[in-house]
Amino acid sequence: MDIHKALDWRYAVREFSPEKLSGHIVETLVDAARKSASSYGLQPYKILVLESKSLRQDLLPYSYGQQKVVDCSHLIVFAAHTNIGDHTVDRYVTQFEKTRGVPAAEISGYVTHMKEALASKSQAEKQAWAHQQAYIALGTLLTAAASMRIDSCPMTGFDHNAYDDVLGLANLGLESSAIVALGYRSARDRSSGLPKVRFDYDDLVIRM
């Protein structure tokens, strides 16, 4: 599908149909998010795939009345790491060696730079940075879903602390960043046929 047609087709679904996504489709979308860009390639987040309706029902009271959390096929939770430091870089170095089959010594200067860059940040800045990386992956997921004609609705309007408690994220060293409902739009969703409201190109883009 042409990328512009795909993005024009996509909208934030208000009401989902009962139809379930296949496991293959969900894995394809999540894997697309896994391949997303991130700062230094460090990917300081996890992607949780919630299929269980009972678990999502437990989250509904903390979702500001958004029934689509339960009614969608799958709910994706992006959760940022809460402990950012040298080990964040060391994890990347291990994966670098495994993937490219070369010793970490080849990027020793880059490793030092990454560790110094993270060390220069306050704890709050590290958390903000981690959440920013999760949002990049979220955008990749939305674009991938649109290209496959899979409906989605990203949300940040939920009780983050309550979600963290219900999902036990603190024990995993995580805190929720954003959620995405995935599935197929309901024929009753009146928003589906409405024109997309976006600012004109010249209103949004500044050439310098």
PDB file of C-alpha atoms in Angstrom, residues 55-171:
ATOM      1  CA  LEU A  55      -6.340  -8.738  32.668  1.00  0.00           C
ATOM      2  CA  ARG A  56      -7.538  -5.920  30.452  1.00  0.00           C
ATOM      3  CA  GLN A  57     -10.794  -5.821  32.426  1.00  0.00           C
ATOM      4  CA  ASP A  58      -8.673  -5.270  35.538  1.00  0.00           C
ATOM      5  CA  LEU A  59      -7.078  -2.296  33.769  1.00  0.00           C
ATOM      6  CA  LEU A  60     -10.374  -0.748  32.616  1.00  0.00           C
ATOM      7  CA  PRO A  61     -11.030   1.200  35.848  1.00  0.00           C
ATOM      8  CA  TYR A  62      -7.689   2.914  35.333  1.00  0.00           C
ATOM      9  CA  SER A  63      -8.281   3.679  31.647  1.00  0.00           C
ATOM     10  CA  TYR A  64     -10.550   6.717  32.071  1.00  0.00           C
ATOM     11  CA  GLY A  65     -13.581   4.864  30.743  1.00  0.00           C
ATOM     12  CA  GLN A  66     -11.985   3.809  27.455  1.00  0.00           C
ATOM     13  CA  GLN A  67     -13.842   0.549  26.796  1.00  0.00           C
ATOM     14  CA  LYS A  68     -11.659  -0.155  23.762  1.00  0.00           C
ATOM     15  CA  VAL A  69      -8.945  -1.295  26.192  1.00  0.00           C
ATOM     16  CA  VAL A  70     -11.098  -4.398  26.716  1.00  0.00           C
ATOM     17  CA  ASP A  71     -12.870  -4.605  23.366  1.00  0.00           C
ATOM     18  CA  CYS A  72      -9.810  -4.448  21.109  1.00  0.00           C
ATOM     19  CA  SER A  73      -8.124  -7.634  19.962  1.00  0.00           C
ATOM     20  CA  HIS A  74      -4.811  -6.988  21.700  1.00  0.00           C
ATOM     21  CA  LEU A  75      -3.545  -4.212  23.961  1.00  0.00           C
ATOM     22  CA  ILE A  76       0.109  -3.246  23.620  1.00  0.00           C
ATOM     23  CA  VAL A  77       1.905  -1.575  26.507  1.00  0.00           C
ATOM     24  CA  PHE A  78       5.176   0.248  25.978  1.00  0.00           C
ATOM     25  CA  ALA A  79       7.102   0.407  29.252  1.00  0.00           C
ATOM     26  CA  ALA A  80      10.367   2.249  29.863  1.00  0.00           C
ATOM     27  CA  HIS A  81      13.244   0.900  31.918  1.00  0.00           C
ATOM     28  CA  THR A  82      13.532   2.610  35.297  1.00  0.00           C
ATOM     29  CA  ASN A  83      17.204   1.835  35.898  1.00  0.00           C
ATOM     30  CA  ILE A  84      19.397   3.463  33.263  1.00  0.00           C
ATOM     31  CA  GLY A  85      23.187   3.400  33.486  1.00  0.00           C
ATOM     32  CA  ASP A  86      26.380   1.667  32.351  1.00  0.00           C
ATOM     33  CA  HIS A  87      24.567  -1.685  32.284  1.00  0.00           C
ATOM     34  CA  THR A  88      22.212  -0.237  29.651  1.00  0.00           C
ATOM     35  CA  VAL A  89      25.198   0.216  27.371  1.00  0.00           C
ATOM     36  CA  ASP A  90      26.795  -3.098  28.374  1.00  0.00           C
ATOM     37  CA  ARG A  91      23.591  -4.887  27.327  1.00  0.00           C
ATOM     38  CA  TYR A  92      23.889  -3.283  23.901  1.00  0.00           C
ATOM     39  CA  VAL A  93      27.567  -4.228  23.634  1.00  0.00           C
ATOM     40  CA  THR A  94      26.737  -7.892  24.317  1.00  0.00           C
ATOM     41  CA  GLN A  95      24.123  -7.813  21.561  1.00  0.00           C
ATOM     42  CA  PHE A  96      26.530  -5.993  19.228  1.00  0.00           C
ATOM     43  CA  GLU A  97      29.150  -8.714  19.631  1.00  0.00           C
ATOM     44  CA  LYS A  98      26.535 -11.448  19.150  1.00  0.00           C
ATOM     45  CA  THR A  99      24.994  -9.844  16.055  1.00  0.00           C
ATOM     46  CA  ARG A 100      28.075  -8.650  14.207  1.00  0.00           C
ATOM     47  CA  GLY A 101      30.576 -11.222  15.411  1.00  0.00           C
ATOM     48  CA  VAL A 102      33.236  -8.656  16.230  1.00  0.00           C
ATOM     49  CA  PRO A 103      34.800  -7.776  19.584  1.00  0.00           C
ATOM     50  CA  ALA A 104      33.463  -4.846  21.560  1.00  0.00           C
ATOM     51  CA  ALA A 105      36.970  -3.349  21.477  1.00  0.00           C
ATOM     52  CA  GLU A 106      36.166  -2.140  17.976  1.00  0.00           C
ATOM     53  CA  ILE A 107      33.623   0.319  19.393  1.00  0.00           C
ATOM     54  CA  SER A 108      35.344   1.102  22.694  1.00  0.00           C
ATOM     55  CA  GLY A 109      35.301   4.834  21.985  1.00  0.00           C
ATOM     56  CA  TYR A 110      31.602   4.754  21.174  1.00  0.00           C
ATOM     57  CA  VAL A 111      30.909   2.744  24.324  1.00  0.00           C
ATOM     58  CA  THR A 112      32.703   5.325  26.443  1.00  0.00           C
ATOM     59  CA  HIS A 113      30.763   8.116  24.749  1.00  0.00           C
ATOM     60  CA  MET A 114      27.409   6.421  25.395  1.00  0.00           C
ATOM     61  CA  LYS A 115      28.196   5.809  29.061  1.00  0.00           C
ATOM     62  CA  GLU A 116      29.354   9.380  29.557  1.00  0.00           C
ATOM     63  CA  ALA A 117      26.256  10.731  27.814  1.00  0.00           C
ATOM     64  CA  LEU A 118      23.961   8.758  30.108  1.00  0.00           C
ATOM     65  CA  ALA A 119      25.991   9.578  33.216  1.00  0.00           C
ATOM     66  CA  SER A 120      25.594  13.277  32.495  1.00  0.00           C
ATOM     67  CA  LYS A 121      21.812  13.021  32.862  1.00  0.00           C
ATOM     68  CA  SER A 122      19.864  13.277  36.104  1.00  0.00           C
ATOM     69  CA  GLN A 123      17.572  10.413  37.072  1.00  0.00           C
ATOM     70  CA  ALA A 124      14.573  12.380  35.827  1.00  0.00           C
ATOM     71  CA  GLU A 125      16.321  13.106  32.536  1.00  0.00           C
ATOM     72  CA  LYS A 126      17.187   9.438  32.090  1.00  0.00           C
ATOM     73  CA  GLN A 127      13.546   8.475  32.605  1.00  0.00           C
ATOM     74  CA  ALA A 128      12.332  11.128  30.174  1.00  0.00           C
ATOM     75  CA  TRP A 129      14.878   9.877  27.628  1.00  0.00           C
ATOM     76  CA  ALA A 130      13.732   6.261  28.051  1.00  0.00           C
ATOM     77  CA  HIS A 131      10.095   7.222  27.576  1.00  0.00           C
ATOM     78  CA  GLN A 132      11.016   9.197  24.452  1.00  0.00           C
ATOM     79  CA  GLN A 133      12.578   6.089  22.938  1.00  0.00           C
ATOM     80  CA  ALA A 134       9.432   4.084  23.701  1.00  0.00           C
ATOM     81  CA  TYR A 135       7.374   6.704  21.857  1.00  0.00           C
ATOM     82  CA  ILE A 136       9.539   6.283  18.769  1.00  0.00           C
ATOM     83  CA  ALA A 137       8.776   2.555  18.800  1.00  0.00           C
ATOM     84  CA  LEU A 138       5.096   3.338  19.292  1.00  0.00           C
ATOM     85  CA  GLY A 139       5.149   5.452  16.117  1.00  0.00           C
ATOM     86  CA  THR A 140       6.768   2.606  14.210  1.00  0.00           C
ATOM     87  CA  LEU A 141       4.039   0.237  15.388  1.00  0.00           C
ATOM     88  CA  LEU A 142       1.276   2.608  14.280  1.00  0.00           C
ATOM     89  CA  THR A 143       2.807   3.027  10.831  1.00  0.00           C
ATOM     90  CA  ALA A 144       3.313  -0.710  10.427  1.00  0.00           C
ATOM     91  CA  ALA A 145      -0.297  -1.334  11.454  1.00  0.00           C
ATOM     92  CA  ALA A 146      -1.568   1.211   8.933  1.00  0.00           C
ATOM     93  CA  SER A 147       0.483  -0.389   6.168  1.00  0.00           C
ATOM     94  CA  MET A 148      -1.166  -3.738   6.972  1.00  0.00           C
ATOM     95  CA  ARG A 149      -4.658  -2.259   7.324  1.00  0.00           C
ATOM     96  CA  ILE A 150      -4.758  -3.129  11.012  1.00  0.00           C
ATOM     97  CA  ASP A 151      -6.596  -0.612  13.147  1.00  0.00           C
ATOM     98  CA  SER A 152      -5.062   1.018  16.172  1.00  0.00           C
ATOM     99  CA  CYS A 153      -5.555   3.648  18.824  1.00  0.00           C
ATOM    100  CA  PRO A 154      -2.591   5.006  20.827  1.00  0.00           C
ATOM    101  CA  MET A 155      -3.352   6.268  24.323  1.00  0.00           C
ATOM    102  CA  THR A 156      -1.522   8.054  27.097  1.00  0.00           C
ATOM    103  CA  GLY A 157      -4.723   8.915  28.956  1.00  0.00           C
ATOM    104  CA  PHE A 158      -4.627   6.280  31.673  1.00  0.00           C
ATOM    105  CA  ASP A 159      -3.529   5.993  35.290  1.00  0.00           C
ATOM    106  CA  HIS A 160       0.112   5.078  34.783  1.00  0.00           C
ATOM    107  CA  ASN A 161       0.774   4.198  38.422  1.00  0.00           C
ATOM    108  CA  ALA A 162      -2.251   1.903  38.584  1.00  0.00           C
ATOM    109  CA  TYR A 163      -1.273   0.191  35.330  1.00  0.00           C
ATOM    110  CA  ASP A 164       2.208  -0.339  36.740  1.00  0.00           C
ATOM    111  CA  ASP A 165       0.718  -1.912  39.868  1.00  0.00           C
ATOM    112  CA  VAL A 166      -1.725  -4.208  38.029  1.00  0.00           C
ATOM    113  CA  LEU A 167       0.966  -5.394  35.609  1.00  0.00           C
ATOM    114  CA  GLY A 168       3.675  -5.688  38.285  1.00  0.00           C
ATOM    115  CA  LEU A 169       5.983  -3.447  36.275  1.00  0.00           C
ATOM    116  CA  ALA A 170       8.021  -2.224  39.246  1.00  0.00           C
ATOM    117  CA  ASN A 171       9.231  -5.783  39.822  1.00  0.00           C
TER     118      ASN A 171
END
